[in-house]
Coordinates of C-alpha atoms in Angstrom, one line a residue:
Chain A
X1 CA -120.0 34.7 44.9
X2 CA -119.1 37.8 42.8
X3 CA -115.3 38.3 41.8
X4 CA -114.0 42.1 41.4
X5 CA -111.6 42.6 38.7
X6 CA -110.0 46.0 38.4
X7 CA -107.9 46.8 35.7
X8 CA -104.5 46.6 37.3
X9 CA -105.7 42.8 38.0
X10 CA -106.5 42.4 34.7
X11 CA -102.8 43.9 33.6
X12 CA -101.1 41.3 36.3
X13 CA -102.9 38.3 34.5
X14 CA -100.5 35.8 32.5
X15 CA -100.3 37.1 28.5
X16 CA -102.9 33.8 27.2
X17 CA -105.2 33.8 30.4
X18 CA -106.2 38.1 30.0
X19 CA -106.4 37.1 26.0
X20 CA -109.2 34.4 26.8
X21 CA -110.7 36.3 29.8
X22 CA -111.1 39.2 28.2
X23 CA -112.2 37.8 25.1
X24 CA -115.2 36.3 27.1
X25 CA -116.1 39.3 27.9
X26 CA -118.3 40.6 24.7
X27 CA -120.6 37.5 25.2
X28 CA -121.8 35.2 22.2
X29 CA -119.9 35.9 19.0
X30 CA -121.3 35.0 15.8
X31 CA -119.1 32.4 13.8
X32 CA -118.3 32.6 10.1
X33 CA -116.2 31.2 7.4
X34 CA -114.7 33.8 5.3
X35 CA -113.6 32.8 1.7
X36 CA -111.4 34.7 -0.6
X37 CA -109.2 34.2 -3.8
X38 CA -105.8 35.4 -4.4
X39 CA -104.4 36.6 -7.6
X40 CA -102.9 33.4 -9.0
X41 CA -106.2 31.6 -8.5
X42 CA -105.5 30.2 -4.8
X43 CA -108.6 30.0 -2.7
X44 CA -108.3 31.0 0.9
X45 CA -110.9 30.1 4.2
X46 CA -110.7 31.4 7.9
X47 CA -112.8 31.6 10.4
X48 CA -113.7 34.8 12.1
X49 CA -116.1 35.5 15.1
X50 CA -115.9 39.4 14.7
X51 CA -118.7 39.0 12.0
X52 CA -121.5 42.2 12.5
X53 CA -124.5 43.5 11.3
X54 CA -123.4 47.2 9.7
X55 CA -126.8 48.6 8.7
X56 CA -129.7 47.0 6.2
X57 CA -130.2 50.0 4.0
X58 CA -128.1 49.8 2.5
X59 CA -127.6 45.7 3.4
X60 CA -123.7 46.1 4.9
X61 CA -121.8 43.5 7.3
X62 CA -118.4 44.2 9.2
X63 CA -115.7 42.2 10.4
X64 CA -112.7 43.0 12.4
X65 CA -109.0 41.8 11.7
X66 CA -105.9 42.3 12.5
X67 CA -102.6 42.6 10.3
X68 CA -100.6 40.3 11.6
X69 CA -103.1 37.6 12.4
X70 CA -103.6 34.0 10.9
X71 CA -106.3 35.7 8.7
X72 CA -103.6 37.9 6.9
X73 CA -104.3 36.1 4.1
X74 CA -107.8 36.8 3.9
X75 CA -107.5 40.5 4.4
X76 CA -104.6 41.0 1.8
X77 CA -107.3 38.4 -0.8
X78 CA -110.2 41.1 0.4
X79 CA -107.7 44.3 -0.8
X80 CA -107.3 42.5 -4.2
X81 CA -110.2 41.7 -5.6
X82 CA -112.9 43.4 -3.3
X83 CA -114.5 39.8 -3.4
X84 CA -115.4 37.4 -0.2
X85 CA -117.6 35.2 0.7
X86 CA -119.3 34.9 4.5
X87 CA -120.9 31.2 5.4
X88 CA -122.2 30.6 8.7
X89 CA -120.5 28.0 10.5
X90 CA -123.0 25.4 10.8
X91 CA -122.6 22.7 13.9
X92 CA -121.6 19.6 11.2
X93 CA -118.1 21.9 10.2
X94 CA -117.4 23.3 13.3
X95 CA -114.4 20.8 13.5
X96 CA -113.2 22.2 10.4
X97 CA -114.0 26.0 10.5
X98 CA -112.0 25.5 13.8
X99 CA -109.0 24.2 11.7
X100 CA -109.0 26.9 9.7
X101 CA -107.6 29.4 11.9
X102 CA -104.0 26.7 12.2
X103 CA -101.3 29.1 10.2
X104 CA -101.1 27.2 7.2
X105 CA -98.5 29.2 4.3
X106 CA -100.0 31.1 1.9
X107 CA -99.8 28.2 -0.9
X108 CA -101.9 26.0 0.7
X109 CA -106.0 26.4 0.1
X110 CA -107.3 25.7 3.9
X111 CA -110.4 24.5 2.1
X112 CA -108.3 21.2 0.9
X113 CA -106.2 21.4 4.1
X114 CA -109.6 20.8 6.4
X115 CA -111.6 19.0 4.1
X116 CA -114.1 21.6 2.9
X117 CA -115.7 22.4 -0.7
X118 CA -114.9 25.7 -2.3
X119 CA -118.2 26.6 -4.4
X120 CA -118.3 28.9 -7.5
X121 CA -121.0 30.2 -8.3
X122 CA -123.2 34.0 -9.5
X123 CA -120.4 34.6 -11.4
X124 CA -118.5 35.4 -7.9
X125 CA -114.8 35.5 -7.8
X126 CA -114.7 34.4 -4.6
X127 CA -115.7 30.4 -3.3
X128 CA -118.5 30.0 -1.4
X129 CA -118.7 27.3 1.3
X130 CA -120.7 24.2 -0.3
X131 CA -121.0 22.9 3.6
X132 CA -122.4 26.5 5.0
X133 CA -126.4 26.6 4.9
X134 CA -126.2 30.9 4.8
X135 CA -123.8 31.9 2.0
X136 CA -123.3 35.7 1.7
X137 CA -121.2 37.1 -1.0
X138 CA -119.9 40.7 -0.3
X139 CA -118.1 43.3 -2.4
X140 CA -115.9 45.6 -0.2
X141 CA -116.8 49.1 0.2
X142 CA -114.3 50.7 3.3
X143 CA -111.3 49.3 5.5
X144 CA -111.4 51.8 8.8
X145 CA -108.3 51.6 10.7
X146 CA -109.0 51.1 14.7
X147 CA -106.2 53.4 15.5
X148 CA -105.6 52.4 18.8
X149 CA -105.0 48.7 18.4
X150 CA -103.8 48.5 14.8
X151 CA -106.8 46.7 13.9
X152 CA -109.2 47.0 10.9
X153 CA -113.2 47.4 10.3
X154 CA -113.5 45.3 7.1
X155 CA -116.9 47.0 6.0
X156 CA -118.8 45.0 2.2
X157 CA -122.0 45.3 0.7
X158 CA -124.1 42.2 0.1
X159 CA -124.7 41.3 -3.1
X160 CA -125.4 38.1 -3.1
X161 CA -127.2 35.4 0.0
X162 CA -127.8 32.1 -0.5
X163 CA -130.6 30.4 2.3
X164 CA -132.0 27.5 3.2
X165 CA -136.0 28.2 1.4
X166 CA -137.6 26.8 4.5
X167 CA -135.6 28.8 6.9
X168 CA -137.4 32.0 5.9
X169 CA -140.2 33.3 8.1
X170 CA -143.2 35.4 7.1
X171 CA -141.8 38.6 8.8
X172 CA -138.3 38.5 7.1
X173 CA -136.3 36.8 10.1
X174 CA -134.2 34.4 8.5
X175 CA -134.1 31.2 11.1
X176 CA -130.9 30.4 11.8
X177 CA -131.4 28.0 13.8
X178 CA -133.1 25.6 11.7
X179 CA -130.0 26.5 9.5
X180 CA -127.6 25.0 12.5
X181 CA -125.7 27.8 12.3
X182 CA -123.8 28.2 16.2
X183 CA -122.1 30.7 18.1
X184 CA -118.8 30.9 20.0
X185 CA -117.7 31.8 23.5
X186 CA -113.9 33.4 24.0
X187 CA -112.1 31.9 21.3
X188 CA -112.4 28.0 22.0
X189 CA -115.9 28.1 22.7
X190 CA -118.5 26.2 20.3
X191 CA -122.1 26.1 21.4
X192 CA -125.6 25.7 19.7
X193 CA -128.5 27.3 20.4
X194 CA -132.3 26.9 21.8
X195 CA -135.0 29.6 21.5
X196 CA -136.5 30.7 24.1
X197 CA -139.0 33.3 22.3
X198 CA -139.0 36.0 19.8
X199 CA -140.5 39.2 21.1
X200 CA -142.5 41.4 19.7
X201 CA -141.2 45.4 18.5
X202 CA -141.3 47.2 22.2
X203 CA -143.5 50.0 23.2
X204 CA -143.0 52.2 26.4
Chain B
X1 CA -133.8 23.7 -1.2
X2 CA -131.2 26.1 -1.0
X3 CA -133.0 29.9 -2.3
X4 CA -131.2 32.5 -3.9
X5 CA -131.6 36.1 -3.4
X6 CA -129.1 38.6 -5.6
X7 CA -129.1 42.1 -4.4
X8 CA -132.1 43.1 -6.8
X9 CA -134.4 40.8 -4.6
X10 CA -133.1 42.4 -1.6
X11 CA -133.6 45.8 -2.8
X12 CA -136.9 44.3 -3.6
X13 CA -137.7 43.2 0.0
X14 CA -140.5 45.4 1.9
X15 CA -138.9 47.8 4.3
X16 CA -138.7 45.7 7.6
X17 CA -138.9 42.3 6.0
X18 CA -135.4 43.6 4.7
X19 CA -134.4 44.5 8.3
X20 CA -135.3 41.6 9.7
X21 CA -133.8 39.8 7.3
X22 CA -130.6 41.3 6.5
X23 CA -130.2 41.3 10.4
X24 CA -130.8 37.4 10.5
X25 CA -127.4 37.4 8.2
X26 CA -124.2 38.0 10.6
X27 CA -125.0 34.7 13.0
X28 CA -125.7 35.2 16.5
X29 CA -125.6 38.1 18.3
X30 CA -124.2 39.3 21.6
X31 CA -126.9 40.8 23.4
X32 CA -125.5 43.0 26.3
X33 CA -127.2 46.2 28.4
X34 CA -125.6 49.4 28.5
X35 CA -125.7 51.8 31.4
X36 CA -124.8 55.0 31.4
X37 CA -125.8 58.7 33.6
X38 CA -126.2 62.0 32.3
X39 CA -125.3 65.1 33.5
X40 CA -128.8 65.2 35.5
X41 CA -127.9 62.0 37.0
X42 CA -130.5 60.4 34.9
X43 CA -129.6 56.5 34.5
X44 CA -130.4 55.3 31.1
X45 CA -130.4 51.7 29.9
X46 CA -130.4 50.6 26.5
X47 CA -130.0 46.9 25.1
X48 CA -127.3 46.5 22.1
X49 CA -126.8 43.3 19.7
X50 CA -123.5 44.8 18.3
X51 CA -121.1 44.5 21.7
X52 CA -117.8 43.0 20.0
X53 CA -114.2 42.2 21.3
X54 CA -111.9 44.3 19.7
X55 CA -108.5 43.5 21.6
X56 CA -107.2 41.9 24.6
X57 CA -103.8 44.0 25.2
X58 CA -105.0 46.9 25.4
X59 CA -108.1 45.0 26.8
X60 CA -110.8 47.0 24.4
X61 CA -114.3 46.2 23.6
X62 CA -116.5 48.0 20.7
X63 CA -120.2 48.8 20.3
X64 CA -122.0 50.1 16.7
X65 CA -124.8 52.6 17.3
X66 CA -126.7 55.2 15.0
X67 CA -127.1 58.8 16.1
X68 CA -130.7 58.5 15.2
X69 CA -131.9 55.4 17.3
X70 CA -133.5 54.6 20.3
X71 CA -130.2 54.1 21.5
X72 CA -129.2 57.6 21.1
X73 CA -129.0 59.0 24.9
X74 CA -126.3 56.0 25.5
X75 CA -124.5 58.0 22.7
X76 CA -124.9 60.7 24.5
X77 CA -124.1 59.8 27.9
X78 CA -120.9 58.2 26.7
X79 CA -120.0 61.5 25.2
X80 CA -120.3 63.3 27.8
X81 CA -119.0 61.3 30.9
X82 CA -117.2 58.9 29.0
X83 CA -118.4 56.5 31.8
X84 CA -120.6 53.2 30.6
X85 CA -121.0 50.0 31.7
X86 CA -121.5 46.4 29.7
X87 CA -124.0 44.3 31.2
X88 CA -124.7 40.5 30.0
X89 CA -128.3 39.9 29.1
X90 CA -129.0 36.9 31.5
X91 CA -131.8 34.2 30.7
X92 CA -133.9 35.7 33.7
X93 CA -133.9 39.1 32.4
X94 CA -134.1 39.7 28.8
X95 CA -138.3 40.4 28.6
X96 CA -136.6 43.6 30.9
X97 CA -133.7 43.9 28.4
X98 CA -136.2 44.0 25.1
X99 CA -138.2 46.4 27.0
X100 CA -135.4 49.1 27.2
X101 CA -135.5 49.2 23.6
X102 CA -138.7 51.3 23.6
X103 CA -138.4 55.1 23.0
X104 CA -138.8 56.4 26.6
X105 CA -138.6 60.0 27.2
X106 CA -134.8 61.0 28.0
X107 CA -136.2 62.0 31.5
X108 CA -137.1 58.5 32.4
X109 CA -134.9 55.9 33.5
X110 CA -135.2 52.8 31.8
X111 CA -134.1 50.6 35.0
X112 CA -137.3 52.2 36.5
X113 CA -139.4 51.7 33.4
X114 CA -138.1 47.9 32.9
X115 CA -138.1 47.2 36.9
X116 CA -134.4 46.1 36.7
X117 CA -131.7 47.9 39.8
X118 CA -128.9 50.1 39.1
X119 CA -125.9 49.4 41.2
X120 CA -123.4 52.3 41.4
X121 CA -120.1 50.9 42.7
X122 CA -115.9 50.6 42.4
X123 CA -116.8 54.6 42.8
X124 CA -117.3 54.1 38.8
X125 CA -120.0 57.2 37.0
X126 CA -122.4 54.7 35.5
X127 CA -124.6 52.1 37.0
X128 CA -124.0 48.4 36.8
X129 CA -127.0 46.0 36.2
X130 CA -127.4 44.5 39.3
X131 CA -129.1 41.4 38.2
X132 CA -126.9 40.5 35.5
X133 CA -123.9 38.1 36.4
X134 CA -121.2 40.1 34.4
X135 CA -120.8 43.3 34.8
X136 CA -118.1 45.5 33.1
X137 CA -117.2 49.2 33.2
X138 CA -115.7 50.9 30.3
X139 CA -114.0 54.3 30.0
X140 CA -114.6 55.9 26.0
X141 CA -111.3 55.7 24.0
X142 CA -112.6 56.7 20.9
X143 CA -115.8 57.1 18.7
X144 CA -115.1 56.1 14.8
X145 CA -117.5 57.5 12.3
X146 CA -119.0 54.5 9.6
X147 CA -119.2 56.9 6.8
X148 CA -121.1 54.7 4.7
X149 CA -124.1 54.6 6.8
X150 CA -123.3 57.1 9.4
X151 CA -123.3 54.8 12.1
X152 CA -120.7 55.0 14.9
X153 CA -118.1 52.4 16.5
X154 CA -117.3 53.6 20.2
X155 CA -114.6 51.7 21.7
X156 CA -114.0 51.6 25.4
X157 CA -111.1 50.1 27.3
X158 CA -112.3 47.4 30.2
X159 CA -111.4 49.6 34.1
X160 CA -113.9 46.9 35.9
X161 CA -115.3 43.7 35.9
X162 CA -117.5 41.5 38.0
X163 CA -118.3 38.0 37.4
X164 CA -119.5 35.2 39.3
X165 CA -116.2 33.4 41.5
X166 CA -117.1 29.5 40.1
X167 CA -117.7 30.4 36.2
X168 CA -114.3 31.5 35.6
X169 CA -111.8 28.2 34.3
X170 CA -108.2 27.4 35.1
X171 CA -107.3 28.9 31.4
X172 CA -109.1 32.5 31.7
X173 CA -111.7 31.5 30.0
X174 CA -114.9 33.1 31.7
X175 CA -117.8 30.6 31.2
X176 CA -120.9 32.5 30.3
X177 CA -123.0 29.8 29.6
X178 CA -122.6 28.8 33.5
X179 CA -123.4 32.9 34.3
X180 CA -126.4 32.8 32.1
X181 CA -125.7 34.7 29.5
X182 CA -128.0 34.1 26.4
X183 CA -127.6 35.5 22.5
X184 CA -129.8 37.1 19.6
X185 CA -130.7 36.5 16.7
X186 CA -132.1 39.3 13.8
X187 CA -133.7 41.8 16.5
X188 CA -136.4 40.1 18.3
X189 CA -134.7 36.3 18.9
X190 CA -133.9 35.1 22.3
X191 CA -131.7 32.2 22.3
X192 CA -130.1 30.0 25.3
X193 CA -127.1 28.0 24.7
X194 CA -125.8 24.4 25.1
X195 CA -121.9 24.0 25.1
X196 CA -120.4 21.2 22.4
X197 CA -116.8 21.6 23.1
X198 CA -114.0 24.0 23.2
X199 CA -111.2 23.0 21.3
X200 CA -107.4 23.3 21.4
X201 CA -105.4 25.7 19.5
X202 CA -105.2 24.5 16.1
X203 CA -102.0 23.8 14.5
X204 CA -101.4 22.5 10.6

């Protein structure tokens, strides 16, 4: 049976039922790791699942964050330097990409607090995730305000991807399913994925 | 074997082997269907990968389109009614949800063209997707310009929505998996999900 909704019922829902009902609402969500490096040298990692496509020419990726969030960290680190890393959370970490997101002060590298391995590498200044099969590192190009929540649009250009060789089809798809990558559901939700079919460019 | 590719090789990518691949990049994808009217009362429908969460209270969702694409009379529409409705691409519908994606005439209605049923209700401008499971309407709060690609982000704050009675848990989480809901990957994968576990709210 359906359920109606309307927005007053939505209003009269308790404060952390509406926040995981409505964040079920979008559908899947992609699931990253986002690693950064502050300016005395201290690696950060948090998980986001606000990770987007932005446009492939030129190759950009978005993410969106909030101030006063557990990823704090990570968007001050971004300001810095310009530098982060994305990694896909793969379904063998998704225990500790989930741990991640605990509020852990500002000292502490959540890569050592959850057991993961920072990885240096192309001259980056910010750690890759060794874990991760789909390492992207991104330079920051724009931060767009989302004036009417206080949020940000974290906007970077990719300039560097590491892949698994045998994840990458003829026609440039890049099979992330082979490279376990998952998805999420509301903000609790870890899943993995079957294809069902890729579908050819539609015509009318 | 783990491949590298530096922004060079990317650059050096042929045209839609770059698309396909730099799409394959941000993880899975939402895939939702958009319904708008026009000022005819032409329905349009138009599938989007880029349907994001972007806040709970205000309860706010966001979409990224480009004023050039197929999906440009949903840009439209929304402009000028500021009426649209998010629609869950279900497993049992998405051959109907890729077809939409084909540059139809603005005349034409892609729920005719695709053979799937608007259903006007809630007294709400745009038509809901009858045959998808979760159906939301959405009134425009603002359209943000990406000025590095001139792409748009058009946020809409959540009026309506319908969901089946059973998928929705004692915590306000909505359980899409049990409405059907299925994810993308790059711009032609159709994936199906299979729950491993939600997990608690992490603390350090």
């Amino acid at each position: 049976m359906m359920m109606h909704y309307s927005q007053q019922k939505i209003f009269e829902m308790e404060y952390y039922q509406r926040t995981a009902f409505i964040n079920s609402l979008s559908g899947f969500k992609s699931l990253n790791l986002v690693g950064t490096t502050n300016s005395k040298g201290i690696s950060n990692l948090a998980i986001f699942n606000s990770v987007m496509h932005i446009g492939a020419h030129p190759p950009l990726m978005g993410l969106v964050t909030r101030p006063d969030s557990v990823e704090r960290h990570t968007l001050a680190n971004i300001r810095e330097s310009s530098s982060y890393t994305i990694n896909h959370v793969c379904k063998d970490i998704f225990v500790q990409a989930h741990q991640t997101s605990a509020r852990y002060d500002k000292e502490i590298s959540e890569f050592d607090a959850v057991g993961l391995t920072p990885k240096f590498k192309s001259n980056f200044y910010a750690p890759f995730v060794q874990e991760s099969k789909v390492q992207i590192a991104l330079r920051l190009q724009e931060i767009i305000l989302i004036r009417i929540n206080q949020t940000y649009l974290v906007i970077g250009e990719i300039v560097e991807v590491y892949f698994p060789q045998d994840a990458l089809l003829n026609d440039g798809v890049l099979d992330i399913e082979l490279c376990n990558t998952i998805c999420g559901s509301s903000l609790n939700g870890y899943h993995e994925t079957h294809l069902i079919e890729r579908l050819k460019y539609a015509k009318p």
